[in-house]
Amino acid sequence: MMSSAADLIAQGLHGAGVRHAFGIPGGEVLTVLEALDRVGIEFILTKHENAAGFMAEGAWHAAQAPGVLVATLGPGLANAVNVIANALQDRVPLIFLTGCVDARDAVTYTHQVFDQTALLESITKASFTAADGAVDVIIDKALAIALDDPPGPVHIDVPISLAAQEQPGNAQPRRAPVSRGVAGGMQLDRARQWLRAAHNPILIAGLEALGHHAESAVAEFVTELDIPLITTYKAKGILPEDHPLCLGGAGLSPKADTILLPLLSQSDLIILAGYDPIEMRSGWRNPWPAETRVIEFSGTPNHHYMHQASLNFCADVGASLKVLAAEQERKAHWPGGEAGAAREALKAMFQAGEQWGPATIIAVARECAPRTTVASVDSGAHRILLSQMWECYQPRTLLQSTGLCTMGCAVPLAAGYKLVASDQPVIAFVGDAGLEMMLGDLATLRSMDTPIVVIVFVDRSLSLIELKQRHNGMPNLGVDFAGTDFVKVAEGLGLHGLWIDDAKRLRTELKDALVRRQQPTLLACRIDRKAYDGTF
Ligand SMILES: Cc1ncc(C[n+]2csc(CCOP(=O)(O)OP(=O)(O)O)c2C)c(N)n1
């Protein structure tokens, strides 16, 4: 049977495990939509292309199949620029399908037409225009590029008339799976000697450890060899964060850095396992003394120069940790107790001290939410505090934008995850400005009937920016705003909405929302302006 170009794309995606696609159609992608439906890929309509991209990312975290975003040409594609940039910085394998006018029409027709590939060039790993006779190769290539280290977005423009045109189909050979190498040779011998000699070793794991499926290898390595673990925000939960070896997440908190960075200076061996510094603030530029022994396992060579290692292995993270650990004897590390003291100091630093405020909201939510809960968090002051306080017990259970750090990601990330993992409790934490930026997402929750809980920190301020402004001695400009009646908004959009002003009510309503009420719920937590002062 002959297949159209759109069919070949849909079949390729389905073969890669894709079961959902997200977006907003226009007349130019209708053939693609129909083809996706034919192979069993459900299309989810959103209110903004950006949100669709984040829902696709949420689905990717739950299903481990590449995300798919569908947008129409011109304005549809332009609306998605933010989430495509996010996919590049946050290492999300995202296939971005758009329509475009046929080349012969583009010569004389200008309405909504611009060079889409050029617009996306700096924020995609690759951008293809589907070509007659090569569509099967293009979709295979797009998936391979999107998933190869470091994962990222790949764009495919599908010319309108080609979408429906019959293709020879699947004549070309597919690319076979690529196996990553394992660390070896004299460098590995030296790394083993360094590990044997170390008294104060420490391991830093990042998001690439998840990409290499090295979660259990990292957890086994540190627990078997008694090595404390720091993770980036995206790698939180590789080891349950209530484990005594876990020093929690590092990334954006200057307060946490006052404990973690001095600890790195006391270490005599730092092991980097899939540690991609794209998540880190500037305090993590060359964060250890130049003479420290550092062994790095990473899927790609170091082109960022945020830090340097003494031994660089471009190799599979999990398999390499295993060969490094072979024949090592377990001995107790950190005889001076500095790592344990750092853990205690961090715990004390990020406690809910106040009667009611952001830290209490986070602490109460963590206490009420089951251990299996998946949370997402938006950008802003609330995110930095939450990323330090929120304990993760499994990897990929705190979703956020840590590379691009964009606002407007938390609700769609949570919704996409819940769509795939419907049994898991899911909470989205968001600032009031972030929620107002993407209010339409609430309507999508209603349409999809996705029973997640949205917790919004209502302080009528861009707190993170206001803090910086005040810290710099600058006047209060462009950061505070009048309040929204979020409960009425929630009700108007078909959600259950409640104002929350104290810990007791939060406890009751959150439990109710997670356990009993199978309906999307918005808990609008009113807090004071300037409530984040000194918290992170
Ligand atoms: C799309 C986008 N625009 C602007 C910013 C800059 N920015 C970072 S945090 C922030 C404030 C967000 O305010 P809110 O959502 O209320 O969260 P809060 O800081 O109050 O916790 C802004 C404007 C950004 N990261 N992303």
Coordinates of C-alpha atoms and ligand atoms in Angstrom, one line a residue:
M1 CA 0.0 0.0 0.0
M2 CA 1.3 3.5 -0.9
S3 CA 1.7 6.1 1.9
S4 CA 1.6 9.8 1.7
A5 CA 4.4 12.0 3.1
A6 CA 2.3 12.7 6.1
D7 CA 1.7 9.0 6.6
L8 CA 5.4 8.3 6.6
I9 CA 6.0 11.0 9.2
A10 CA 3.2 9.6 11.4
Q11 CA 4.5 6.0 11.0
G12 CA 8.0 7.1 11.9
L13 CA 6.8 8.8 15.1
H14 CA 4.6 5.9 16.1
G15 CA 7.5 3.6 15.6
A16 CA 9.5 5.7 18.1
G17 CA 6.8 5.2 20.7
V18 CA 4.9 8.5 20.2
R19 CA 1.2 8.3 21.2
H20 CA 0.4 12.0 21.7
A21 CA 1.0 15.2 19.7
F22 CA 0.1 18.7 20.9
G23 CA -0.5 22.0 19.2
I24 CA -2.9 24.2 17.3
P25 CA -3.7 23.4 13.7
G26 CA -4.0 25.7 10.7
G27 CA -5.2 24.8 7.2
E28 CA -1.6 23.9 6.3
V29 CA -1.2 20.9 8.7
L30 CA -4.6 19.2 8.4
T31 CA -3.2 16.4 6.4
V32 CA -0.5 15.8 9.0
L33 CA -3.2 15.7 11.7
E34 CA -5.2 13.2 9.8
A35 CA -2.2 11.0 9.3
L36 CA -1.3 11.1 13.0
D37 CA -4.8 10.1 13.9
R38 CA -4.7 7.2 11.4
V39 CA -1.7 5.6 13.1
G40 CA -3.1 6.1 16.7
I41 CA -1.3 9.3 17.8
E42 CA -3.9 11.4 19.7
F43 CA -3.8 15.1 18.9
I44 CA -4.3 17.4 21.9
L45 CA -5.5 20.9 21.2
T46 CA -4.0 23.6 23.4
K47 CA -4.5 27.4 23.6
H48 CA -1.0 28.4 22.7
E49 CA 1.8 26.6 20.8
N50 CA 4.2 27.3 23.6
A51 CA 2.0 25.4 26.0
A52 CA 1.7 22.6 23.5
G53 CA 5.5 22.2 23.4
F54 CA 5.7 22.0 27.2
M55 CA 2.9 19.5 27.3
A56 CA 4.9 17.5 24.8
E57 CA 7.9 17.7 27.1
G58 CA 5.7 16.5 30.1
A59 CA 4.6 13.5 28.1
W60 CA 8.2 12.8 27.2
H61 CA 9.2 12.7 30.8
A62 CA 6.4 10.2 31.5
A63 CA 6.6 8.0 28.4
Q64 CA 10.2 8.4 27.3
A65 CA 9.1 8.8 23.7
P66 CA 10.1 12.0 21.9
G67 CA 7.7 14.9 22.2
V68 CA 5.7 16.1 19.2
L69 CA 4.5 19.7 18.6
V70 CA 2.4 20.6 15.6
A71 CA 1.9 24.2 14.5
T72 CA 0.7 26.0 11.5
L73 CA 3.0 28.2 9.3
G74 CA 3.8 31.8 10.1
P75 CA 2.2 32.8 13.4
G76 CA 1.9 29.3 14.7
L77 CA 5.6 28.6 14.2
A78 CA 6.5 32.1 15.6
N79 CA 4.5 31.5 18.7
A80 CA 6.5 28.3 19.5
V81 CA 9.9 30.0 19.5
N82 CA 10.2 30.1 23.3
V83 CA 9.5 26.4 23.8
I84 CA 11.8 25.4 21.0
A85 CA 14.6 27.4 22.6
N86 CA 13.7 25.7 25.8
A87 CA 13.9 22.3 24.2
L88 CA 17.4 23.1 23.0
Q89 CA 18.6 24.4 26.4
D90 CA 16.8 21.8 28.5
R91 CA 17.8 18.9 26.3
V92 CA 14.3 17.8 25.3
P93 CA 13.9 15.6 22.2
L94 CA 11.1 17.5 20.5
I95 CA 9.9 17.0 16.9
F96 CA 8.4 20.2 15.7
L97 CA 6.1 19.7 12.7
T98 CA 4.9 22.7 10.7
G99 CA 3.3 23.4 7.4
C100 CA 4.8 25.6 4.7
V101 CA 3.7 26.8 1.3
D102 CA 5.0 24.8 -1.7
A103 CA 8.3 26.2 -3.1
R104 CA 6.7 27.1 -6.4
D105 CA 4.0 29.2 -4.5
A106 CA 6.6 30.9 -2.3
V107 CA 8.0 32.6 -5.4
T108 CA 4.9 34.8 -5.9
Y109 CA 2.9 34.5 -2.6
T110 CA 3.9 36.4 0.5
H111 CA 1.0 36.2 3.0
Q112 CA 2.3 34.6 6.3
V113 CA 5.4 33.5 4.5
F114 CA 8.9 34.0 5.8
D115 CA 12.0 31.9 6.0
Q116 CA 10.9 29.5 8.8
T117 CA 14.1 27.5 8.8
A118 CA 16.2 30.7 9.2
L119 CA 14.1 31.8 12.2
L120 CA 14.6 28.5 13.9
E121 CA 18.3 28.0 12.9
S122 CA 19.9 29.0 16.2
I123 CA 17.4 27.2 18.4
T124 CA 17.1 23.8 16.8
K125 CA 19.6 21.0 16.3
A126 CA 18.3 20.7 12.7
S127 CA 15.6 22.0 10.5
F128 CA 14.4 20.0 7.4
T129 CA 12.0 20.7 4.6
A130 CA 10.4 17.4 3.7
A131 CA 11.4 16.5 0.2
D132 CA 9.6 14.4 -2.4
G133 CA 11.1 10.8 -2.3
A134 CA 13.1 11.4 0.9
V135 CA 10.4 11.7 3.6
D136 CA 11.2 8.3 5.2
V137 CA 14.8 9.3 5.6
I138 CA 14.0 12.7 6.9
I139 CA 11.8 11.4 9.7
D140 CA 14.3 8.8 10.7
K141 CA 17.1 11.4 10.7
A142 CA 15.0 13.9 12.7
L143 CA 14.3 11.3 15.4
A144 CA 18.0 10.2 15.5
I145 CA 19.2 13.8 15.8
A146 CA 16.6 14.7 18.4
L147 CA 17.6 11.8 20.6
D148 CA 21.4 11.8 20.2
D149 CA 23.5 13.5 22.9
P150 CA 22.6 16.1 23.8
P151 CA 18.9 15.7 23.0
G152 CA 17.1 18.6 21.5
P153 CA 14.5 20.0 19.1
V154 CA 14.3 19.1 15.4
H155 CA 12.0 21.0 13.0
I156 CA 10.3 19.5 9.9
D157 CA 8.5 21.8 7.5
V158 CA 6.0 19.9 5.5
P159 CA 5.0 21.6 2.2
I160 CA 1.2 21.6 1.8
S161 CA 0.9 19.6 -1.4
L162 CA 3.7 17.2 -0.4
A163 CA 1.9 16.2 2.8
A164 CA -0.8 14.4 0.8
Q165 CA 1.5 13.2 -2.1
E166 CA 2.1 9.5 -2.3
Q167 CA 5.7 8.4 -1.6
P168 CA 7.7 5.3 -2.5
G169 CA 8.0 4.8 1.3
N170 CA 10.4 3.2 3.7
A171 CA 12.9 2.1 1.0
Q172 CA 15.9 3.5 2.8
P173 CA 17.6 1.6 5.6
R174 CA 17.0 3.0 9.2
R175 CA 19.9 4.0 11.4
A176 CA 20.8 1.3 13.8
P177 CA 20.8 2.1 17.5
V178 CA 24.1 3.7 18.6
S179 CA 25.9 2.3 21.6
R180 CA 28.0 4.7 23.6
G181 CA 31.5 3.7 24.6
V182 CA 32.7 2.9 28.0
A183 CA 35.6 4.5 29.8
G184 CA 38.8 2.5 29.6
G185 CA 42.6 2.5 29.0
M186 CA 45.3 4.2 31.0
Q187 CA 43.1 7.1 31.9
L188 CA 40.7 4.8 33.6
D189 CA 43.5 3.1 35.5
R190 CA 44.5 6.5 36.8
A191 CA 40.9 7.3 37.7
R192 CA 40.7 4.1 39.7
Q193 CA 43.9 5.0 41.6
W194 CA 42.5 8.4 42.4
L195 CA 39.3 6.9 43.7
R196 CA 41.2 4.4 45.8
A197 CA 43.3 7.2 47.3
A198 CA 40.5 9.7 48.0
H199 CA 39.4 10.6 51.5
N200 CA 36.8 13.2 50.6
P201 CA 35.3 12.2 47.3
I202 CA 32.0 13.8 46.1
L203 CA 29.9 13.1 43.0
I204 CA 27.9 15.6 41.1
A205 CA 25.1 14.2 38.8
G206 CA 23.3 16.2 36.2
L207 CA 20.5 15.8 33.6
E208 CA 22.6 13.8 31.2
A209 CA 22.7 11.0 33.8
L210 CA 19.0 10.7 33.2
G211 CA 19.5 10.8 29.5
H212 CA 21.9 7.9 29.7
H213 CA 19.5 6.0 32.0
A214 CA 22.2 6.0 34.6
E215 CA 20.0 6.7 37.5
S216 CA 20.4 3.4 39.3
A217 CA 24.1 3.2 38.4
V218 CA 24.7 6.6 40.1
A219 CA 22.6 5.6 43.2
E220 CA 24.6 2.3 43.5
F221 CA 27.9 3.9 43.0
V222 CA 27.4 6.5 45.7
T223 CA 25.8 4.1 48.2
E224 CA 28.2 1.2 47.7
L225 CA 31.3 3.5 48.0
D226 CA 29.9 5.9 50.6
I227 CA 30.2 9.0 48.4
P228 CA 28.1 12.1 49.0
L229 CA 26.0 13.2 46.1
I230 CA 25.0 16.7 44.8
T231 CA 22.6 16.8 41.9
T232 CA 21.4 19.6 39.6
Y233 CA 17.7 20.5 39.9
K234 CA 16.9 18.2 36.9
A235 CA 18.7 15.3 38.5
K236 CA 17.0 15.5 41.8
G237 CA 15.7 12.2 43.0
I238 CA 18.4 10.0 41.4
L239 CA 19.0 9.1 45.0
P240 CA 16.0 9.6 47.3
E241 CA 16.6 13.0 48.9
D242 CA 16.0 11.7 52.4
H243 CA 19.1 9.4 52.0
P244 CA 22.0 10.5 54.3
L245 CA 24.4 10.7 51.4
C246 CA 22.2 13.1 49.4
L247 CA 23.1 16.8 49.6
G248 CA 20.1 17.9 47.6
G249 CA 19.9 20.0 44.5
A250 CA 22.3 22.8 43.4
G251 CA 21.6 25.3 40.8
L252 CA 20.3 28.8 41.5
S253 CA 20.3 29.3 45.3
P254 CA 23.2 31.6 46.5
K255 CA 22.4 30.5 50.1
A256 CA 22.9 26.8 49.2
D257 CA 26.1 27.7 47.4
T258 CA 27.5 29.1 50.6
I259 CA 27.5 25.5 51.9
L260 CA 28.1 23.5 48.7
L261 CA 30.9 25.4 47.1
P262 CA 33.2 25.4 50.2
L263 CA 32.5 21.6 50.4
L264 CA 33.8 21.2 46.9
S265 CA 37.0 23.1 47.9
Q266 CA 37.5 20.5 50.7
S267 CA 37.0 17.5 48.3
D268 CA 40.1 15.7 47.1
L269 CA 38.2 13.9 44.2
I270 CA 35.2 15.2 42.3
I271 CA 33.4 12.8 40.0
L272 CA 31.0 14.4 37.4
A273 CA 28.3 12.0 36.1
G274 CA 26.4 13.5 33.2
Y275 CA 26.8 17.0 34.8
D276 CA 25.7 19.5 32.2
P277 CA 26.3 23.0 33.6
I278 CA 23.6 24.6 31.5
E279 CA 21.5 24.4 34.6
M280 CA 23.9 26.3 36.8
R281 CA 24.2 30.0 37.8
S282 CA 27.5 31.9 37.5
G283 CA 28.8 30.8 40.9
W284 CA 29.4 27.4 39.3
R285 CA 31.9 28.7 36.8
N286 CA 35.2 27.0 37.7
P287 CA 33.7 26.1 41.1
W288 CA 36.6 24.0 42.5
P289 CA 40.3 24.8 43.0
A290 CA 42.3 24.2 39.8
E291 CA 44.5 21.5 41.4
T292 CA 41.5 19.3 42.5
R293 CA 41.3 15.9 40.9
V294 CA 38.2 15.8 38.8
I295 CA 36.9 12.9 36.7
E296 CA 34.2 13.6 34.2
F297 CA 31.9 11.2 32.4
S298 CA 29.8 12.9 29.8
G299 CA 28.1 12.1 26.5
T300 CA 29.6 15.0 24.7
P301 CA 33.0 16.7 24.9
N302 CA 33.4 19.8 27.0
H303 CA 32.8 22.8 24.7
H304 CA 31.2 25.0 27.4
Y305 CA 34.3 25.7 29.5
M306 CA 32.1 26.4 32.6
H307 CA 34.5 24.1 34.4
Q308 CA 37.4 21.8 33.6
A309 CA 38.1 18.2 34.6
S310 CA 41.5 16.5 34.9
L311 CA 40.3 13.3 33.2
N312 CA 37.6 13.7 30.5
F313 CA 35.7 10.6 29.4
C314 CA 33.3 11.0 26.6
A315 CA 31.3 7.8 27.3
D316 CA 28.2 6.2 28.7
V317 CA 27.7 7.6 32.2
G318 CA 26.3 4.5 33.9
A319 CA 28.5 1.9 32.3
S320 CA 31.6 4.0 33.1
L321 CA 30.7 4.5 36.7
K322 CA 30.4 0.7 36.9
V323 CA 33.9 0.1 35.5
L324 CA 35.3 2.8 37.8
A325 CA 33.8 1.1 40.8
A326 CA 35.1 -2.3 39.9
E327 CA 37.5 -3.7 42.5
Q328 CA 37.2 -0.7 44.7
E329 CA 37.0 -1.5 48.4
R330 CA 34.2 0.2 50.4
K331 CA 35.7 2.5 53.0
A332 CA 34.1 5.3 55.0
H333 CA 34.8 8.7 53.5
W334 CA 34.8 12.2 54.8
P335 CA 36.4 11.2 58.2
G336 CA 36.1 14.9 59.3
G337 CA 32.3 14.7 58.9
E338 CA 32.2 17.8 56.7
A339 CA 29.7 16.3 54.2
G340 CA 27.3 15.2 56.9
A341 CA 27.5 18.6 58.5
A342 CA 26.8 20.2 55.1
R343 CA 23.7 18.1 54.8
E344 CA 22.4 19.2 58.2
A345 CA 23.2 22.9 57.5
L346 CA 21.3 22.7 54.3
K347 CA 18.3 21.2 56.0
A348 CA 18.3 23.8 58.7
M349 CA 18.7 26.6 56.0
F350 CA 15.6 25.6 54.0
Q351 CA 12.9 25.0 56.7
A352 CA 9.5 26.5 57.0
G353 CA 10.2 29.0 59.8
E354 CA 7.2 31.4 59.3
Q355 CA 3.6 30.9 60.3
W356 CA 2.4 31.4 56.7
G357 CA 4.4 32.1 53.6
P358 CA 6.1 30.5 50.6
A359 CA 8.3 28.1 52.7
T360 CA 5.3 26.9 54.7
I361 CA 3.2 26.3 51.5
I362 CA 6.0 24.2 50.1
A363 CA 6.6 22.3 53.3
V364 CA 2.8 21.6 53.8
A365 CA 2.5 20.5 50.2
R366 CA 5.4 18.1 50.4
E367 CA 4.1 16.6 53.6
C368 CA 0.6 16.1 52.1
A369 CA 1.6 14.8 48.7
P370 CA 2.4 11.1 48.4
R371 CA 6.0 10.1 47.7
T372 CA 5.1 9.2 44.2
T373 CA 3.9 12.8 43.4
V374 CA 5.3 14.5 40.3
A375 CA 5.6 18.2 40.7
S376 CA 6.4 20.9 38.2
V377 CA 7.5 24.5 39.0
D378 CA 7.6 27.7 37.0
S379 CA 10.3 30.4 36.9
G380 CA 10.6 32.9 39.7
A381 CA 11.5 33.2 43.4
H382 CA 9.1 30.4 44.3
R383 CA 11.0 28.0 42.0
I384 CA 14.4 28.6 43.7
L385 CA 13.0 28.1 47.1
L386 CA 10.9 25.1 46.1
S387 CA 13.9 23.4 44.3
Q388 CA 15.9 23.6 47.5
M389 CA 13.0 22.5 49.8
W390 CA 11.1 19.9 47.7
E391 CA 12.4 16.4 48.4
C392 CA 12.3 14.1 45.4
Y393 CA 12.3 10.3 45.9
Q394 CA 12.5 9.3 42.3
P395 CA 14.2 10.9 39.2
R396 CA 12.0 13.0 36.9
T397 CA 9.6 13.9 39.6
L398 CA 10.3 17.7 39.6
L399 CA 9.8 19.1 36.2
Q400 CA 11.0 22.7 35.3
S401 CA 12.8 24.8 32.9
T402 CA 16.4 24.9 34.2
G403 CA 18.3 25.8 31.1
L404 CA 16.2 28.5 29.6
C405 CA 14.4 29.3 32.9
T406 CA 11.3 30.4 31.2
M407 CA 8.0 31.4 32.8
G408 CA 4.8 29.7 31.7
C409 CA 6.1 26.1 31.7
A410 CA 4.8 24.5 34.9
V411 CA 1.1 24.0 34.2
P412 CA 1.5 22.5 30.7
L413 CA 4.5 20.3 31.9
A414 CA 2.3 18.9 34.6
A415 CA -0.7 18.4 32.2
G416 CA 1.4 16.6 29.6
Y417 CA 2.8 14.3 32.3
K418 CA -0.6 13.5 33.8
L419 CA -2.0 12.7 30.4
V420 CA 0.4 9.8 30.1
A421 CA 0.7 8.8 33.8
S422 CA -2.9 9.2 34.8
D423 CA -2.5 7.3 38.1
Q424 CA 0.2 9.5 39.5
P425 CA -0.6 12.6 41.7
V426 CA 0.6 15.7 39.9
I427 CA 1.0 19.3 41.3
A428 CA 2.0 22.4 39.3
F429 CA 3.5 25.2 41.4
V430 CA 3.5 28.6 39.7
G431 CA 3.9 32.3 40.5
D432 CA 0.9 34.7 39.8
A433 CA 2.7 36.4 37.0
G434 CA 3.6 33.1 35.4
L435 CA 0.0 31.9 35.6
E436 CA -1.3 35.2 34.2
M437 CA 1.0 34.8 31.3
M438 CA -0.5 31.5 30.3
L439 CA -4.1 31.5 31.8
G440 CA -5.4 29.7 28.7
D441 CA -3.7 26.6 30.0
L442 CA -6.3 26.3 32.7
A443 CA -9.0 26.0 29.9
T444 CA -6.9 23.2 28.4
L445 CA -7.0 21.4 31.8
R446 CA -10.7 21.7 31.8
S447 CA -11.1 20.5 28.2
M448 CA -8.8 17.5 28.8
D449 CA -10.4 16.9 32.2
T450 CA -6.9 16.6 33.7
P451 CA -7.2 16.4 37.5
I452 CA -4.0 18.1 38.5
V453 CA -3.6 20.6 41.3
V454 CA -2.3 24.0 40.5
I455 CA -0.8 25.9 43.5
V456 CA -0.3 29.6 42.7
F457 CA 1.8 31.9 45.0
V458 CA -0.2 35.1 44.9
D459 CA 1.9 38.1 45.9
R460 CA 1.1 40.5 43.1
S461 CA 4.7 40.9 42.2
L462 CA 7.5 39.6 39.9
S463 CA 9.2 38.7 43.2
L464 CA 12.5 37.4 41.8
I465 CA 13.0 40.6 39.7
E466 CA 11.7 42.9 42.5
L467 CA 14.3 41.3 44.9
K468 CA 17.1 42.0 42.5
Q469 CA 15.9 45.5 41.8
R470 CA 15.7 46.3 45.5
H471 CA 19.1 44.6 46.1
N472 CA 20.6 46.8 43.5
G473 CA 19.1 49.9 45.2
M474 CA 16.9 50.6 42.2
P475 CA 13.4 52.2 42.3
N476 CA 10.4 49.9 42.2
L477 CA 9.5 49.9 38.5
G478 CA 7.6 47.5 36.4
V479 CA 7.5 44.6 38.9
D480 CA 4.3 45.0 41.0
F481 CA 0.8 44.6 39.7
A482 CA -2.8 44.6 40.9
G483 CA -4.3 41.4 42.1
T484 CA -6.4 39.0 40.1
D485 CA -9.4 37.1 41.5
F486 CA -7.9 33.7 40.7
V487 CA -10.9 31.8 42.2
K488 CA -13.3 33.5 39.9
V489 CA -10.9 32.9 36.9
A490 CA -10.7 29.2 37.9
E491 CA -14.4 28.9 38.1
G492 CA -15.0 30.7 34.8
L493 CA -12.6 28.4 33.1
G494 CA -14.2 25.3 34.6
L495 CA -11.8 24.4 37.4
H496 CA -12.4 24.1 41.1
G497 CA -10.9 27.2 42.7
L498 CA -10.1 28.1 46.3
W499 CA -8.4 30.9 48.2
I500 CA -5.9 29.6 50.8
D501 CA -4.6 31.8 53.6
D502 CA -3.3 29.3 56.2
A503 CA -1.5 26.0 56.6
K504 CA -4.5 24.1 58.0
R505 CA -6.7 24.9 55.1
L506 CA -4.0 24.2 52.6
R507 CA -3.5 20.8 54.2
T508 CA -7.2 19.9 54.0
E509 CA -7.8 21.2 50.5
L510 CA -4.7 19.7 49.0
K511 CA -5.4 16.3 50.4
D512 CA -9.0 16.6 49.2
A513 CA -7.9 17.6 45.7
L514 CA -5.3 14.9 45.4
V515 CA -7.3 12.1 46.8
R516 CA -11.0 12.7 46.5
R517 CA -11.8 15.3 43.9
Q518 CA -11.0 14.1 40.4
Q519 CA -11.2 17.5 38.9
P520 CA -8.5 20.1 38.0
T521 CA -8.1 22.4 41.0
L522 CA -6.5 25.7 41.6
L523 CA -5.4 26.6 45.1
A524 CA -4.6 30.3 45.2
C525 CA -2.3 30.9 48.2
R526 CA -2.2 34.5 49.2
I527 CA 1.2 35.6 50.6
D528 CA 2.7 39.0 51.4
R529 CA 4.8 41.0 49.0
K530 CA 8.5 40.6 49.8
A531 CA 7.8 37.2 51.4
Y532 CA 10.9 35.6 49.8
D533 CA 13.4 38.0 51.5
G534 CA 16.3 35.9 52.8
T535 CA 14.7 32.6 52.0
F536 CA 17.1 31.4 49.3
Ligands
LIG1 C1 9.1 34.3 29.5 C2 9.9 35.0 30.6 N1 9.8 36.3 30.7 C3 10.5 36.9 31.7 C4 11.3 36.2 32.5 C5 12.1 36.9 33.6 N2 11.6 36.5 34.9 C6 12.1 35.5 35.7 S1 11.3 35.2 37.1 C7 10.2 36.5 36.8 C8 9.2 36.8 37.8 C9 8.0 35.8 37.8 O1 7.0 36.3 38.7 P1 6.0 35.2 39.3 O2 5.5 34.3 38.3 O3 5.0 36.0 40.0 O4 6.9 34.4 40.3 P2 7.7 34.9 41.6 O5 9.1 35.5 41.2 O6 6.9 36.0 42.2 O7 7.9 33.7 42.5 C10 10.5 37.1 35.6 C11 9.7 38.2 35.0 C12 11.4 34.8 32.3 N3 12.2 34.0 33.0 N4 10.7 34.2 31.3

